[in-house]
Coordinates of C-alpha atoms in Angstrom, one line a residue:
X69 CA 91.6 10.3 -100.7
X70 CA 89.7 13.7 -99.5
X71 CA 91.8 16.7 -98.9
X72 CA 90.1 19.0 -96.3
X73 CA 91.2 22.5 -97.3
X74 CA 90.4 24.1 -93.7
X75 CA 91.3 22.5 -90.5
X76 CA 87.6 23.3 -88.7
X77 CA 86.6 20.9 -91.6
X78 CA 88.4 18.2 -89.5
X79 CA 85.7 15.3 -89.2
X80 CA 86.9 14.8 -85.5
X81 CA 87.2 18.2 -84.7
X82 CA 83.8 18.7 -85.6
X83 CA 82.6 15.8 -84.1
X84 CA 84.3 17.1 -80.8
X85 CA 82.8 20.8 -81.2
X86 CA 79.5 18.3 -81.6
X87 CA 80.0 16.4 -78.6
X88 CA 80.7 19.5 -76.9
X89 CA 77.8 21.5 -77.9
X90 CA 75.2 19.0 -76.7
X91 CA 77.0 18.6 -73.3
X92 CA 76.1 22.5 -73.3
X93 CA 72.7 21.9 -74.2
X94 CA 71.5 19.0 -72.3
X95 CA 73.1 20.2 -69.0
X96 CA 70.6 23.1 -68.4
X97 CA 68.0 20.4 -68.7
X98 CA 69.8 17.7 -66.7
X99 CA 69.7 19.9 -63.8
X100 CA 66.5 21.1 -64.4
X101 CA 65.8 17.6 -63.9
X102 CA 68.2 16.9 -60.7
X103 CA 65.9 19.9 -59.1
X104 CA 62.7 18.4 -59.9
X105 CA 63.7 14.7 -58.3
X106 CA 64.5 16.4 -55.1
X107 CA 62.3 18.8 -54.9
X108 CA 59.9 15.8 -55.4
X109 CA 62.1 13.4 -52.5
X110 CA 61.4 16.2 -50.0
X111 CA 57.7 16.3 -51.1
X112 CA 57.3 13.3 -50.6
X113 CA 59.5 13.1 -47.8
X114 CA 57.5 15.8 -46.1
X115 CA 54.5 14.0 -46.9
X116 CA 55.5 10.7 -45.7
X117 CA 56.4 12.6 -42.1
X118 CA 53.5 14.3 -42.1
X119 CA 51.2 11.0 -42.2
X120 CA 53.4 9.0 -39.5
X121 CA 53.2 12.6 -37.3
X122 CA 49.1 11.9 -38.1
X123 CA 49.7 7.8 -37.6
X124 CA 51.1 9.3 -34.0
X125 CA 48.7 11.3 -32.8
X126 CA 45.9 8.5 -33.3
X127 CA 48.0 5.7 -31.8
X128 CA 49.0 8.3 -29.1
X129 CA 48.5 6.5 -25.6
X130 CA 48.8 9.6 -23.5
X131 CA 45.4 11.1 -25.6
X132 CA 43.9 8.0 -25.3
X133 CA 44.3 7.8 -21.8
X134 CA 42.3 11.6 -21.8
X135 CA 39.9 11.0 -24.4
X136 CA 39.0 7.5 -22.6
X137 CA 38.9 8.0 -18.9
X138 CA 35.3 7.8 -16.8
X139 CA 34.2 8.5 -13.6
X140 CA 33.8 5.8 -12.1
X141 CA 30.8 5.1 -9.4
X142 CA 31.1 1.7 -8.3
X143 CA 34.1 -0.6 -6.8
X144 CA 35.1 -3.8 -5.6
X145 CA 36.3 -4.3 -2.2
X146 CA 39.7 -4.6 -2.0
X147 CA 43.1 -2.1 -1.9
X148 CA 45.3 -1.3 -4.6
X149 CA 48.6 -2.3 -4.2
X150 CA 50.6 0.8 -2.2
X151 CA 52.8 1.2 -5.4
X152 CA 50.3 1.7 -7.5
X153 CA 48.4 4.3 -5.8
X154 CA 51.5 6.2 -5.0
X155 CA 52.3 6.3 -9.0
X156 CA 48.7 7.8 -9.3
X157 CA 49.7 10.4 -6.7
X158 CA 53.2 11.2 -8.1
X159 CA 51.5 12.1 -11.3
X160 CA 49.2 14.7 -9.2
X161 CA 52.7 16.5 -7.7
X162 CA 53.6 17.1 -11.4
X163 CA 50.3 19.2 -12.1
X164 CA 51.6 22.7 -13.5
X165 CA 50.9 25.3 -10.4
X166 CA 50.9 28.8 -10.4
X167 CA 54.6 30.2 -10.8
X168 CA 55.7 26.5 -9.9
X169 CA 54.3 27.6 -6.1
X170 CA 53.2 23.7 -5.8
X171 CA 50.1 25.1 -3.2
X172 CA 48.4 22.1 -3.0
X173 CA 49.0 19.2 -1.1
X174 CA 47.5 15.7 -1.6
X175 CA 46.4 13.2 1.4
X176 CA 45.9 9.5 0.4
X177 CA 43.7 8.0 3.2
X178 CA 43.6 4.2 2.8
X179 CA 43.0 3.9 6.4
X180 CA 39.3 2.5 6.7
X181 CA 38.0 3.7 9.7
X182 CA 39.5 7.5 8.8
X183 CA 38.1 7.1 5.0
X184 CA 34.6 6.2 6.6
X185 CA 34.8 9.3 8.9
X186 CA 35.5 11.2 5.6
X187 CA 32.6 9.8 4.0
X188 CA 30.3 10.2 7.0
X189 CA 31.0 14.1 6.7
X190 CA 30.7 14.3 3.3
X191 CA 27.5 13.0 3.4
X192 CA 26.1 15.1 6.0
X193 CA 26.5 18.1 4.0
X194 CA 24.0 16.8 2.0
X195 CA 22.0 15.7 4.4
X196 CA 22.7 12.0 3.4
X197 CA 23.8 9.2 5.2
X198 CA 25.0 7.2 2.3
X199 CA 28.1 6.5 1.1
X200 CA 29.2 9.6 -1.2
X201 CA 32.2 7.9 -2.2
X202 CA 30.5 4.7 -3.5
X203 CA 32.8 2.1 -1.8
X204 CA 35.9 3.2 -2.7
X205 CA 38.5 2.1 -0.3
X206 CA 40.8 5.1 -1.0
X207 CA 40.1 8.5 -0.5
X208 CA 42.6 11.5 -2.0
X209 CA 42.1 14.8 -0.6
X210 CA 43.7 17.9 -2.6
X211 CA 43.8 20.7 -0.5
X212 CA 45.7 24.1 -1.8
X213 CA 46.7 27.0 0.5
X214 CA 44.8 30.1 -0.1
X215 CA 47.3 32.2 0.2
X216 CA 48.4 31.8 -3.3
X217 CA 46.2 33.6 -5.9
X218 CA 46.0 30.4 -8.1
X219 CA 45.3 28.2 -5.9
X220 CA 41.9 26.9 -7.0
X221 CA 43.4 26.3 -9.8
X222 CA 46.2 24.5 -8.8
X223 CA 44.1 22.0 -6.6
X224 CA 42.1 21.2 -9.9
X225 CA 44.8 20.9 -11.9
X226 CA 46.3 17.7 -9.4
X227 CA 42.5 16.4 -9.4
X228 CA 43.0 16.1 -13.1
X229 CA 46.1 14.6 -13.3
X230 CA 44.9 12.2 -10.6
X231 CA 41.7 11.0 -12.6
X232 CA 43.7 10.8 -15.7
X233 CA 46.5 9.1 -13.7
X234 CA 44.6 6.5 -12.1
X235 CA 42.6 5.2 -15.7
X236 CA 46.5 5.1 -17.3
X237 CA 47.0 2.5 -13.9
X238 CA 44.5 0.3 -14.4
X239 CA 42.2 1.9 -11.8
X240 CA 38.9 4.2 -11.5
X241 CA 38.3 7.3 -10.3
X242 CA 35.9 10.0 -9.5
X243 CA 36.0 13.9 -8.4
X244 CA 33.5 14.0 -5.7
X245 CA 32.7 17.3 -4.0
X246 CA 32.4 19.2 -1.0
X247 CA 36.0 18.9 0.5
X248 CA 35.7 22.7 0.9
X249 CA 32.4 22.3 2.7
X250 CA 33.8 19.4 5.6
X251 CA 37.5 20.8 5.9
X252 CA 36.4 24.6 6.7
X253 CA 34.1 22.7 9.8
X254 CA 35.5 22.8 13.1
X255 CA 36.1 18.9 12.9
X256 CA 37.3 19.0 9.4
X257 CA 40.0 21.1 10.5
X258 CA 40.6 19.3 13.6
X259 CA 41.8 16.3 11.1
X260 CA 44.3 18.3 9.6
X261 CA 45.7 19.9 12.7
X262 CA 45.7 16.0 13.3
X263 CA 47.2 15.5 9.8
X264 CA 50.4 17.7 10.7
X265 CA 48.6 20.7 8.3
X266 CA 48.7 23.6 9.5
X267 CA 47.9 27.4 7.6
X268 CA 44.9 28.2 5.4
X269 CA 44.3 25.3 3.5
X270 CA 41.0 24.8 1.5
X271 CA 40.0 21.4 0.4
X272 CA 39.6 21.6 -3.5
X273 CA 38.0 17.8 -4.3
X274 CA 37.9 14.4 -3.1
X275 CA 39.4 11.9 -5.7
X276 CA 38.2 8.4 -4.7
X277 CA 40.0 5.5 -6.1
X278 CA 39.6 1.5 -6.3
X279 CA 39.2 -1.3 -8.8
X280 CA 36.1 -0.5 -10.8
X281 CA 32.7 -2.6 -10.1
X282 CA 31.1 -1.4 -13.1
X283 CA 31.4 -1.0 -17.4
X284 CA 32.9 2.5 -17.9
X285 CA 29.7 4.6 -19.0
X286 CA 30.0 5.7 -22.5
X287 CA 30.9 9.1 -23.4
X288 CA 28.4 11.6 -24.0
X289 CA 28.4 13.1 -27.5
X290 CA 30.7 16.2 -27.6
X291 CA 28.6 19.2 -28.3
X292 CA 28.9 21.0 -31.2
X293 CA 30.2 24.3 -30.6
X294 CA 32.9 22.8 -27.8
X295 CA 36.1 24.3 -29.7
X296 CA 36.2 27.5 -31.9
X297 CA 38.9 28.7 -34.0
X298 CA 39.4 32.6 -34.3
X299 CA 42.2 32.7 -37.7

């Protein structure tokens, strides 16, 4: 039988100061390790939101819709359903205006003989007699009151939303020029005063719509120097 003279030489005392000790050792490192894992979880977490935030922005419909969208300059003769176009032309209302003045105003003609009065004055300020809006059966004027400093670019920004508008519907589109041109003539204003407009309106662009007759043309190549970063 062993006698222990001293009572710290107690084998279980000592195997609890033991046991004790290397709980104080190893928990320094067990949290050093708890702080690694989640600092690597949110790494990885961050990384995982990250890619699906990138997986977005590629399967993102809306830039699709902008990166995708032609003009289009041939169509098949028949009318777009009345709901449809006025989808097209409730996107154009939401078109950011100057200090939310909403100056423009938008006028769907799908009347034909009034469309193909529109076209005949387009055409003669070129000089033409063709068709400048290729067949189209509908024709959307944006007009913007000049009295607003922004106007101009309140009109374009409703073409804009029109075009991209009327690919996201199923339709195509084109800006074609020289509303100003045939709504500051005598008769052009005539047909608003007939319209119920009244003030000084200018027209900003002609945004023809219709089923598409044609392949969308392929884009042109983006020139190089299109965006520049300043950091």
């Amino acid at each position: 039988m062993h006698v222990w003279a001293a009572a710290g030489n107690c084998p279980e005392r000592a195997a609890a100061r033991n046991r004790h000790s290397l709980r104080r050792q190893t928990k320094p490192i067990v949290m050093k390790y708890l702080m690694f894992a989640l600092a690597l979880a949110c790494g990885i977490m961050t990384s995982c939101t990250g890619a699906q935030n990138e997986s977005a922005m590629e399967k993102n419909e809306t830039l699709e819709i902008l990166k995708t969208r032609r003009s289009i300059r041939a169509y098949e003769d028949r009318m777009p359903p009345k709901d449809l176009i006025e989808k097209v032309l409730e996107a154009g209302t939401y078109a950011p205006t100057g200090k939310g003045s909403q100056s423009p105003v938008i006028v769907a003609v799908t009347d034909k003989a009034t469309r193909d009065k529109l076209s005949r004055m387009n055409a003669a300020v070129m000089g033409m007699d063709s068709d400048p809006f290729y067949g189209a059966p509908v024709v959307v004027v944006v007009l913007a009151d000049r009295k607003f400093p922004t106007y101009l670019y309140d009109g374009s920004l409703v073409m804009g939303n029109l075009l991209n508008a009327a690919h996201a519907a199923g339709l195509g589109s084109c800006w074609i020029h020289r509303a100003k041109e045939v709504f500051d003539s005598d008769e052009g204003k005539a047909l608003l005063k007939e319209w119920g407009i009244e003030g000084d309106y200018e027209g900003i662009g002609n945004c023809i719509l219709g089923y598409p007759a044609q392949e969308a043309p392929a884009p042109k190549p983006r020139k190089a120097d299109y965006i520049r970063f300043i950091e």
